[in-house]
């Protein structure tokens, strides 16, 4: 048995696709939908859609306010969702889990609250050249406000973090290392445990942008010793509008509130207020009640399958796609070998713009991929390109869908090949 065939035993059953109405619906007339844009946002199973309907039909009211039955019910479900998230990432305490709008909101919360209270002129924030704009722009803004300086860890030739340079850049001025656990463009899995150990030894905190890892591989904040961790519900089968900021209790306790308003207060007088205890201190206003409860249903769904099993499934798909794509002349894969990445592959084609590419894949083959800079413009600039095409996988994708992508790529190649060379490999 070949290695690829042996690996197939790690694939999840295709029957789980039946849980996802949109995959079996009529999005595209006459052809099945191949959804390979999961790094941007995933689809939802019926279990999550049902959970949303159930809350609105039976349990909905504002939380932490009324003493009436519905408010008690929705509050209980909302707090159960917090406990579910705590378990997912193995946080020590439930109140270390803050509900936000998403990864972007979570990182901005830390940059505003912790950043403004702690960063001094000349102190350093160490981030990397592969970050999503969500883990760059808030730090650029914090640097503008505080006079702190941003430094960036460069890449190795194959698109991994250059840990030798990380060691060189980390110094006694570094206050925070802000790093993605998985790059949304390269797919690279970064060595978070090593980064936290080294950062802590140098006296710096670590914020992990885990938007692309929590949905795809097991997360344990106590083991990794991350100080802050941010991720989004909509990238893990949950609704949009909800995300998580995990923070260590002592850090969150010491941070000033970010947004002010209802729920985040202890006492309010006309001339002063006191903040509430955690987690309410960071949840001003009406929180994302239904999205949080539905996110809990998404976590149930993922845990019933097993996050490790999902990771293995994606490893098989990525291996298959990587092997096939590497054999296509004129196609350049961004990022490292499959063993260093999760389930996504970005690539560029000489002569064909990513947008044209994605358009044909969608219109003629029903394959939804993302084209553009994927909110990693500095990384694209560094790689000498303005855009790339990205196929990103999740638990419901299949090897047959990868074949469909390859079929589409071959057709696009033939379509855009110079006259007289159609249907032949493009050559160098
Ligand atoms: N960080 C990473 C690594 C991401 O991939 C994303 C979203 C974010 C932060 C922001 O998450 P949000 O939920 O607050 O929007 N990434 C993508 C993407 O790759 N394509 O569309 C969104």
Tab-separated table of C-alpha atoms and ligand atoms in Angstrom:
chain	number	residue	atom	x	y	z
A	1	UNK	CA	0.000	0.000	0.000
A	2	UNK	CA	1.370	3.436	-0.908
A	3	UNK	CA	1.884	6.066	1.785
A	4	UNK	CA	-0.928	8.159	0.305
A	5	UNK	CA	-3.353	5.205	0.319
A	6	UNK	CA	-2.357	4.291	3.873
A	7	UNK	CA	-3.022	7.851	4.948
A	8	UNK	CA	-6.508	7.667	3.537
A	9	UNK	CA	-7.508	5.683	6.594
A	10	UNK	CA	-7.139	8.958	8.508
A	11	UNK	CA	-9.908	10.571	6.448
A	12	UNK	CA	-13.191	11.391	8.161
A	13	UNK	CA	-16.359	9.752	6.813
A	14	UNK	CA	-17.927	11.647	3.920
A	15	UNK	CA	-21.336	11.098	5.492
A	16	UNK	CA	-20.690	14.069	7.786
A	17	UNK	CA	-21.207	16.311	4.748
A	18	UNK	CA	-24.904	15.564	5.117
A	19	UNK	CA	-24.869	17.703	8.267
A	20	UNK	CA	-24.044	20.788	6.152
A	21	UNK	CA	-27.105	21.976	4.221
A	22	UNK	CA	-25.147	24.493	2.148
A	23	UNK	CA	-22.838	21.796	0.737
A	24	UNK	CA	-25.835	19.884	-0.543
A	25	UNK	CA	-27.863	22.867	-1.608
A	26	UNK	CA	-28.291	24.680	-4.882
A	27	UNK	CA	-25.601	27.349	-4.578
A	28	UNK	CA	-24.402	26.694	-8.102
A	29	UNK	CA	-26.834	25.535	-10.712
A	30	UNK	CA	-26.020	22.123	-12.042
A	31	UNK	CA	-22.757	21.518	-10.232
A	32	UNK	CA	-21.745	20.628	-6.702
A	33	UNK	CA	-20.070	23.262	-4.583
A	34	UNK	CA	-16.434	22.668	-3.661
A	35	UNK	CA	-15.886	24.955	-0.721
A	36	UNK	CA	-12.185	25.645	-0.289
A	37	UNK	CA	-12.421	29.044	1.412
A	38	UNK	CA	-12.509	27.761	4.972
A	39	UNK	CA	-9.641	29.911	6.224
A	40	UNK	CA	-11.849	32.946	5.553
A	41	UNK	CA	-14.941	31.410	7.156
A	42	UNK	CA	-16.354	27.902	7.434
A	43	UNK	CA	-19.865	26.561	6.828
A	44	UNK	CA	-22.276	25.527	9.575
A	45	UNK	CA	-23.745	22.131	10.331
A	46	UNK	CA	-27.451	21.703	10.975
A	47	UNK	CA	-26.641	21.224	14.685
A	48	UNK	CA	-25.384	24.819	14.890
A	49	UNK	CA	-28.212	26.244	12.796
A	50	UNK	CA	-30.705	24.363	14.997
A	51	UNK	CA	-29.070	25.727	18.147
A	52	UNK	CA	-29.577	29.276	16.848
A	53	UNK	CA	-33.223	28.608	16.068
A	54	UNK	CA	-33.749	26.896	19.431
A	55	UNK	CA	-32.486	29.885	21.411
A	56	UNK	CA	-34.656	32.351	19.523
A	57	UNK	CA	-37.709	30.106	19.780
A	58	UNK	CA	-37.351	29.047	23.417
A	59	UNK	CA	-34.612	30.712	25.428
A	60	UNK	CA	-33.896	34.244	24.267
A	61	UNK	CA	-33.600	37.332	26.459
A	62	UNK	CA	-30.743	39.624	27.409
A	63	UNK	CA	-28.198	38.096	29.784
A	64	UNK	CA	-27.114	39.049	33.306
A	65	UNK	CA	-30.019	41.443	33.696
A	66	UNK	CA	-33.504	40.138	34.398
A	67	UNK	CA	-34.697	37.797	37.071
A	68	UNK	CA	-37.365	36.471	34.757
A	69	UNK	CA	-37.239	32.932	33.420
A	70	UNK	CA	-35.990	33.720	29.949
A	71	UNK	CA	-33.153	35.907	31.144
A	72	UNK	CA	-32.110	33.219	33.589
A	73	UNK	CA	-32.204	30.639	30.797
A	74	UNK	CA	-30.215	32.673	28.306
A	75	UNK	CA	-27.702	33.653	30.994
A	76	UNK	CA	-27.201	30.025	31.898
A	77	UNK	CA	-26.697	29.004	28.259
A	78	UNK	CA	-24.308	31.916	27.694
A	79	UNK	CA	-22.221	30.978	30.738
A	80	UNK	CA	-22.284	27.306	29.739
A	81	UNK	CA	-20.819	28.407	26.414
A	82	UNK	CA	-17.990	30.112	28.291
A	83	UNK	CA	-17.308	26.882	30.152
A	84	UNK	CA	-17.318	25.003	26.835
A	85	UNK	CA	-14.689	27.356	25.427
A	86	UNK	CA	-12.637	27.047	28.608
A	87	UNK	CA	-12.553	23.284	28.136
A	88	UNK	CA	-11.688	23.559	24.440
A	89	UNK	CA	-8.512	25.523	25.120
A	90	UNK	CA	-7.907	24.076	28.602
A	91	UNK	CA	-7.900	27.443	30.361
A	92	UNK	CA	-7.574	27.114	34.105
A	93	UNK	CA	-10.475	29.424	34.970
A	94	UNK	CA	-13.766	30.191	33.256
A	95	UNK	CA	-13.448	33.955	33.770
A	96	UNK	CA	-10.210	33.934	31.771
A	97	UNK	CA	-12.456	33.511	28.708
A	98	UNK	CA	-13.831	36.804	27.368
A	99	UNK	CA	-16.447	36.866	24.624
A	100	UNK	CA	-15.648	39.435	21.930
A	101	UNK	CA	-16.781	39.965	18.351
A	102	UNK	CA	-13.879	37.996	16.886
A	103	UNK	CA	-10.112	37.665	16.668
A	104	UNK	CA	-9.720	41.239	15.447
A	105	UNK	CA	-11.703	42.622	18.377
A	106	UNK	CA	-9.760	40.446	20.826
A	107	UNK	CA	-6.374	41.663	19.622
A	108	UNK	CA	-7.538	45.287	19.604
A	109	UNK	CA	-8.745	44.846	23.180
A	110	UNK	CA	-5.261	43.791	24.291
A	111	UNK	CA	-3.527	46.487	22.231
A	112	UNK	CA	-5.749	49.215	23.690
A	113	UNK	CA	-6.045	48.016	27.246
A	114	UNK	CA	-2.762	46.265	28.017
A	115	UNK	CA	-0.789	48.166	25.347
A	116	UNK	CA	-1.756	51.694	26.366
A	117	UNK	CA	-1.275	50.934	30.063
A	118	UNK	CA	2.094	49.248	29.720
A	119	UNK	CA	4.069	50.257	26.617
A	120	UNK	CA	6.671	52.988	27.027
A	121	UNK	CA	8.571	54.902	24.326
A	122	UNK	CA	11.413	52.778	22.964
A	123	UNK	CA	10.034	49.511	24.303
A	124	UNK	CA	9.467	46.818	21.715
A	125	UNK	CA	6.676	44.627	20.393
A	126	UNK	CA	8.000	41.657	18.483
A	127	UNK	CA	5.746	40.342	15.762
A	128	UNK	CA	6.412	38.544	12.467
A	129	UNK	CA	6.292	39.285	8.757
A	130	UNK	CA	3.650	36.601	8.218
A	131	UNK	CA	0.957	38.180	10.436
A	132	UNK	CA	-2.597	38.857	9.341
A	133	UNK	CA	-3.337	42.602	9.337
A	134	UNK	CA	-5.358	41.978	12.512
A	135	UNK	CA	-2.161	41.204	14.367
A	136	UNK	CA	-0.179	44.024	12.762
A	137	UNK	CA	-2.345	47.127	12.497
A	138	UNK	CA	-3.448	47.192	16.175
A	139	UNK	CA	0.254	47.095	17.134
A	140	UNK	CA	1.147	49.790	14.613
A	141	UNK	CA	-1.599	51.899	16.188
A	142	UNK	CA	-0.377	51.079	19.716
A	143	UNK	CA	3.147	52.030	18.670
A	144	UNK	CA	1.850	55.350	17.344
A	145	UNK	CA	0.057	56.075	20.610
A	146	UNK	CA	2.803	54.983	23.002
A	147	UNK	CA	6.114	55.481	21.185
A	148	UNK	CA	6.842	51.761	21.357
A	149	UNK	CA	8.645	50.177	18.410
A	150	UNK	CA	7.580	47.212	16.254
A	151	UNK	CA	10.080	44.540	15.211
A	152	UNK	CA	9.362	41.676	12.833
A	153	UNK	CA	10.736	38.158	12.756
A	154	UNK	CA	11.678	37.276	9.143
A	155	UNK	CA	11.122	33.964	7.333
A	156	UNK	CA	13.367	31.134	6.319
A	157	UNK	CA	13.621	30.291	2.613
A	158	UNK	CA	10.778	27.776	2.903
A	159	UNK	CA	8.365	30.120	4.681
A	160	UNK	CA	8.828	29.216	8.339
A	161	UNK	CA	9.732	31.610	11.119
A	162	UNK	CA	13.454	32.212	11.285
A	163	UNK	CA	13.964	31.225	14.916
A	164	UNK	CA	17.615	32.210	14.806
A	165	UNK	CA	16.498	35.765	14.007
A	166	UNK	CA	13.773	35.489	16.649
A	167	UNK	CA	16.503	34.825	19.214
A	168	UNK	CA	18.441	37.841	17.957
A	169	UNK	CA	15.442	40.171	17.962
A	170	UNK	CA	14.167	39.203	21.415
A	171	UNK	CA	15.812	41.445	23.984
A	172	UNK	CA	15.278	43.167	27.322
A	173	UNK	CA	13.199	45.917	25.641
A	174	UNK	CA	10.707	43.382	24.239
A	175	UNK	CA	7.438	43.652	26.165
A	176	UNK	CA	5.240	41.486	23.995
A	177	UNK	CA	5.601	38.864	21.287
A	178	UNK	CA	2.476	38.906	19.063
A	179	UNK	CA	2.475	35.895	16.752
A	180	UNK	CA	0.085	33.704	14.775
A	181	UNK	CA	0.066	30.016	15.703
A	182	UNK	CA	-0.700	29.256	12.044
A	183	UNK	CA	-0.216	31.601	9.084
A	184	UNK	CA	-3.429	32.162	7.119
A	185	UNK	CA	-1.396	32.513	3.899
A	186	UNK	CA	1.538	30.109	4.230
A	187	UNK	CA	-0.206	27.550	6.400
A	188	UNK	CA	2.960	27.394	8.504
A	189	UNK	CA	2.539	26.031	12.024
A	190	UNK	CA	4.701	28.170	14.296
A	191	UNK	CA	6.542	26.772	17.331
A	192	UNK	CA	4.403	28.490	19.974
A	193	UNK	CA	5.723	26.485	22.949
A	194	UNK	CA	9.296	27.417	22.082
A	195	UNK	CA	8.315	31.058	21.503
A	196	UNK	CA	6.527	31.397	24.862
A	197	UNK	CA	9.396	29.705	26.729
A	198	UNK	CA	11.965	32.041	25.174
A	199	UNK	CA	9.792	35.165	25.486
A	200	UNK	CA	9.050	34.489	29.146
A	201	UNK	CA	12.736	33.900	29.850
A	202	UNK	CA	13.367	37.356	28.330
A	203	UNK	CA	10.603	38.909	30.444
A	204	UNK	CA	8.103	39.409	27.590
A	205	UNK	CA	4.447	38.358	27.330
A	206	UNK	CA	3.053	36.395	24.383
A	207	UNK	CA	-0.168	37.002	22.475
A	208	UNK	CA	-1.108	34.148	20.148
A	209	UNK	CA	-3.344	34.880	17.165
A	210	UNK	CA	-4.924	31.433	17.065
A	211	UNK	CA	-7.622	32.160	14.452
A	212	UNK	CA	-6.185	29.484	12.134
A	213	UNK	CA	-5.175	26.907	14.724
A	214	UNK	CA	-7.964	26.494	17.303
A	215	UNK	CA	-10.389	25.170	14.628
A	216	UNK	CA	-7.815	22.748	13.219
A	217	UNK	CA	-5.601	21.354	15.961
A	218	UNK	CA	-5.723	20.793	19.723
A	219	UNK	CA	-5.072	23.873	21.876
A	220	UNK	CA	-3.883	23.903	25.464
A	221	UNK	CA	-3.129	27.345	26.872
A	222	UNK	CA	-1.744	25.921	30.103
A	223	UNK	CA	0.698	23.711	28.223
A	224	UNK	CA	1.760	26.413	25.743
A	225	UNK	CA	1.758	29.001	28.549
A	226	UNK	CA	0.371	31.680	26.199
A	227	UNK	CA	-0.551	34.874	28.039
A	228	UNK	CA	-3.262	35.891	25.574
A	229	UNK	CA	-4.951	33.849	22.857
A	230	UNK	CA	-7.440	35.131	20.288
A	231	UNK	CA	-9.747	33.267	17.891
A	232	UNK	CA	-13.092	33.476	16.060
A	233	UNK	CA	-16.266	31.383	16.140
A	234	UNK	CA	-16.979	31.673	12.415
A	235	UNK	CA	-13.786	29.833	11.423
A	236	UNK	CA	-14.838	26.781	13.453
A	237	UNK	CA	-18.400	26.076	12.283
A	238	UNK	CA	-19.876	28.725	14.594
A	239	UNK	CA	-21.621	31.985	13.720
A	240	UNK	CA	-19.919	35.219	12.811
A	241	UNK	CA	-20.008	37.981	15.414
A	242	UNK	CA	-18.405	36.030	18.243
A	243	UNK	CA	-14.793	35.457	19.162
A	244	UNK	CA	-12.674	34.801	22.169
A	245	UNK	CA	-9.955	36.513	24.071
A	246	UNK	CA	-8.285	34.224	26.556
A	247	UNK	CA	-5.990	35.966	29.032
A	248	UNK	CA	-4.266	34.850	32.213
A	249	UNK	CA	-6.261	35.976	35.226
A	250	UNK	CA	-3.523	38.109	36.804
A	251	UNK	CA	-2.979	39.988	33.520
A	252	UNK	CA	-6.672	40.589	32.820
A	253	UNK	CA	-7.190	41.660	36.431
A	254	UNK	CA	-4.467	44.277	36.158
A	255	UNK	CA	-5.678	45.657	32.804
A	256	UNK	CA	-8.033	48.643	32.627
A	257	UNK	CA	-11.391	48.106	30.888
A	258	UNK	CA	-11.400	48.808	27.150
A	259	UNK	CA	-15.011	49.599	26.188
A	260	UNK	CA	-17.152	51.379	28.758
A	261	UNK	CA	-20.899	50.949	29.220
A	262	UNK	CA	-23.441	48.614	30.732
A	263	UNK	CA	-22.417	45.343	32.380
A	264	UNK	CA	-18.737	46.204	32.769
A	265	UNK	CA	-19.218	48.228	35.947
A	266	UNK	CA	-19.271	47.616	39.660
A	267	UNK	CA	-20.700	51.003	40.666
A	268	UNK	CA	-21.382	54.146	38.661
A	269	UNK	CA	-21.615	57.693	40.016
A	270	UNK	CA	-21.896	60.846	38.006
A	271	UNK	CA	-18.217	61.574	38.496
A	272	UNK	CA	-16.664	58.097	38.634
A	273	UNK	CA	-17.156	54.353	38.213
A	274	UNK	CA	-15.593	51.143	39.368
A	275	UNK	CA	-15.116	48.262	36.919
A	276	UNK	CA	-16.783	44.878	37.341
A	277	UNK	CA	-14.900	41.693	38.089
A	278	UNK	CA	-13.780	39.397	35.262
A	279	UNK	CA	-15.098	38.499	32.781
A	280	UNK	CA	-17.798	41.223	32.826
A	281	UNK	CA	-15.123	43.945	33.008
A	282	UNK	CA	-14.338	43.294	29.323
A	283	UNK	CA	-17.871	42.589	28.098
A	284	UNK	CA	-19.474	46.026	27.936
A	285	UNK	CA	-22.972	46.243	26.483
A	286	UNK	CA	-25.134	43.397	25.271
A	287	UNK	CA	-22.724	40.625	24.319
A	288	UNK	CA	-23.012	38.244	21.327
A	289	UNK	CA	-25.544	36.071	23.194
A	290	UNK	CA	-26.860	33.813	20.457
A	291	UNK	CA	-23.543	33.552	18.562
A	292	UNK	CA	-21.820	32.466	21.799
A	293	UNK	CA	-24.459	29.816	22.525
A	294	UNK	CA	-24.256	28.566	18.932
A	295	UNK	CA	-20.457	28.556	19.125
A	296	UNK	CA	-20.861	26.165	22.017
A	297	UNK	CA	-22.907	23.873	19.746
A	298	UNK	CA	-20.105	24.107	17.158
A	299	UNK	CA	-17.563	23.058	19.789
A	300	UNK	CA	-19.770	20.088	20.717
A	301	UNK	CA	-19.829	19.096	17.062
A	302	UNK	CA	-16.048	19.434	16.628
A	303	UNK	CA	-15.292	17.577	19.855
A	304	UNK	CA	-17.621	14.715	18.942
A	305	UNK	CA	-15.502	14.194	15.813
A	306	UNK	CA	-12.271	15.003	17.633
A	307	UNK	CA	-9.991	17.952	16.877
A	308	UNK	CA	-7.022	15.627	16.483
A	309	UNK	CA	-8.986	13.553	13.934
A	310	UNK	CA	-9.859	16.756	12.052
A	311	UNK	CA	-6.180	17.678	11.996
A	312	UNK	CA	-5.236	14.254	10.584
A	313	UNK	CA	-7.965	14.542	7.926
A	314	UNK	CA	-6.610	17.905	6.807
A	315	UNK	CA	-3.059	16.547	6.786
A	316	UNK	CA	-4.124	13.891	4.263
A	317	UNK	CA	-5.894	16.425	2.034
A	318	UNK	CA	-2.978	18.846	2.253
A	319	UNK	CA	-0.499	16.079	1.415
A	320	UNK	CA	-2.501	15.070	-1.657
A	321	UNK	CA	-2.977	18.640	-2.874
A	322	UNK	CA	0.628	19.608	-2.192
A	323	UNK	CA	2.023	16.640	-4.090
A	324	UNK	CA	-0.184	17.268	-7.113
A	325	UNK	CA	0.303	21.043	-7.152
A	326	UNK	CA	4.091	20.731	-6.888
A	327	UNK	CA	4.107	18.864	-10.171
A	328	UNK	CA	2.432	21.633	-12.128
A	329	UNK	CA	4.867	23.663	-14.192
A	330	UNK	CA	4.687	27.394	-13.638
A	331	UNK	CA	2.873	27.027	-10.307
A	332	UNK	CA	4.645	28.221	-7.172
A	333	UNK	CA	3.412	27.062	-3.779
A	334	UNK	CA	3.895	29.559	-0.956
A	335	UNK	CA	5.135	28.191	2.336
A	336	UNK	CA	6.712	25.053	3.698
A	337	UNK	CA	6.383	21.298	3.142
A	338	UNK	CA	3.123	19.637	4.274
A	339	UNK	CA	4.520	18.409	7.592
A	340	UNK	CA	5.032	22.021	8.706
A	341	UNK	CA	1.611	23.307	7.734
A	342	UNK	CA	-2.110	22.928	8.398
A	343	UNK	CA	-4.825	22.475	5.800
A	344	UNK	CA	-4.281	25.347	3.440
A	345	UNK	CA	-2.203	25.981	0.352
A	346	UNK	CA	-1.644	29.318	-1.362
A	347	UNK	CA	-0.035	29.435	-4.775
A	348	UNK	CA	0.776	31.739	-7.647
A	349	UNK	CA	0.838	31.069	-11.330
A	350	UNK	CA	3.127	32.810	-13.718
A	351	UNK	CA	1.128	34.822	-16.295
A	352	UNK	CA	-2.275	34.322	-14.674
A	353	UNK	CA	-3.591	36.767	-12.087
A	354	UNK	CA	-5.009	35.177	-8.942
A	355	UNK	CA	-8.364	36.895	-9.422
A	356	UNK	CA	-8.840	35.585	-12.969
A	357	UNK	CA	-7.819	32.199	-11.727
A	358	UNK	CA	-10.313	32.159	-8.876
A	359	UNK	CA	-13.073	33.475	-11.107
A	360	UNK	CA	-12.717	30.634	-13.613
A	361	UNK	CA	-12.417	28.035	-10.854
A	362	UNK	CA	-15.678	29.308	-9.386
A	363	UNK	CA	-17.657	29.884	-12.561
A	364	UNK	CA	-16.658	26.776	-14.503
A	365	UNK	CA	-15.832	24.264	-11.772
A	366	UNK	CA	-17.785	25.366	-8.703
A	367	UNK	CA	-14.573	25.604	-6.701
A	368	UNK	CA	-14.592	28.461	-4.182
A	369	UNK	CA	-11.070	29.656	-3.367
A	370	UNK	CA	-9.803	32.991	-2.139
A	371	UNK	CA	-7.696	35.265	-4.315
A	372	UNK	CA	-5.880	38.370	-3.163
A	373	UNK	CA	-3.414	39.146	-0.401
A	374	UNK	CA	-5.549	37.470	2.304
A	375	UNK	CA	-4.945	40.424	4.648
A	376	UNK	CA	-1.206	39.694	4.622
A	377	UNK	CA	-0.078	42.447	2.299
A	378	UNK	CA	3.397	42.900	3.832
A	379	UNK	CA	4.031	39.158	3.421
A	380	UNK	CA	2.964	39.260	-0.225
A	381	UNK	CA	5.177	42.286	-0.848
A	382	UNK	CA	8.082	40.445	0.738
A	383	UNK	CA	7.456	37.439	-1.496
A	384	UNK	CA	7.470	39.739	-4.519
A	385	UNK	CA	3.822	39.160	-5.441
A	386	UNK	CA	0.666	41.216	-5.172
A	387	UNK	CA	-1.806	38.369	-4.842
A	388	UNK	CA	-2.113	34.614	-4.546
A	389	UNK	CA	-4.812	31.965	-4.815
A	390	UNK	CA	-5.605	30.037	-1.635
A	391	UNK	CA	-7.363	26.698	-1.173
A	392	UNK	CA	-8.141	26.005	2.478
A	393	UNK	CA	-9.647	22.761	3.737
A	394	UNK	CA	-11.837	21.612	6.569
A	395	UNK	CA	-13.433	18.483	7.938
A	396	UNK	CA	-16.051	18.165	5.177
A	397	UNK	CA	-13.648	18.363	2.226
A	398	UNK	CA	-12.707	15.246	0.262
A	399	UNK	CA	-9.953	13.946	-2.050
A	400	UNK	CA	-12.482	14.039	-4.913
A	401	UNK	CA	-12.823	17.792	-4.367
A	402	UNK	CA	-9.057	18.158	-4.636
A	403	UNK	CA	-9.269	16.331	-7.962
A	404	UNK	CA	-11.887	18.879	-9.023
A	405	UNK	CA	-9.521	21.704	-8.089
A	406	UNK	CA	-6.738	20.091	-10.107
A	407	UNK	CA	-9.054	19.628	-13.055
A	408	UNK	CA	-9.951	23.299	-12.808
A	409	UNK	CA	-6.314	24.339	-12.619
A	410	UNK	CA	-5.469	22.300	-15.720
A	411	UNK	CA	-8.341	23.951	-17.594
A	412	UNK	CA	-7.351	27.462	-16.512
A	413	UNK	CA	-3.791	26.747	-17.542
A	414	UNK	CA	-4.920	25.609	-20.971
A	415	UNK	CA	-7.186	28.627	-21.321
A	416	UNK	CA	-4.465	31.130	-20.535
A	417	UNK	CA	-1.606	29.317	-22.275
A	418	UNK	CA	-0.103	31.193	-25.220
A	419	UNK	CA	-1.511	30.214	-28.618
A	420	UNK	CA	0.101	27.107	-30.065
A	421	UNK	CA	1.008	25.802	-26.633
A	422	UNK	CA	-2.464	25.043	-25.377
A	423	UNK	CA	-2.938	21.815	-23.447
A	424	UNK	CA	0.788	21.491	-22.943
A	425	UNK	CA	2.698	22.163	-19.778
A	426	UNK	CA	3.788	25.768	-19.690
A	427	UNK	CA	7.492	25.096	-19.075
A	428	UNK	CA	9.842	27.484	-17.307
B	1	LIG	N1	-5.828	36.359	12.313
B	1	LIG	C1	-5.714	35.401	11.381
B	1	LIG	C2	-4.498	34.527	11.361
B	1	LIG	C3	-6.738	35.251	10.447
B	1	LIG	O1	-6.615	34.296	9.517
B	1	LIG	C4	-7.864	36.096	10.487
B	1	LIG	C5	-8.949	36.043	9.449
B	1	LIG	C6	-7.935	37.044	11.507
B	1	LIG	C7	-6.902	37.156	12.391
B	1	LIG	C8	-9.120	37.945	11.665
B	1	LIG	O2	-10.227	37.216	12.101
B	1	LIG	P1	-11.655	37.916	12.220
B	1	LIG	O3	-12.565	36.784	12.574
B	1	LIG	O4	-11.559	38.931	13.286
B	1	LIG	O5	-11.944	38.507	10.879
B	1	LIG	N2	-8.508	35.565	8.216
B	1	LIG	C9	-9.169	35.635	7.057
B	1	LIG	C10	-8.647	35.103	5.883
B	1	LIG	O6	-7.586	34.488	5.820
B	1	LIG	N3	-9.491	35.340	4.880
B	1	LIG	O7	-10.529	36.049	5.356
B	1	LIG	C11	-10.340	36.238	6.710
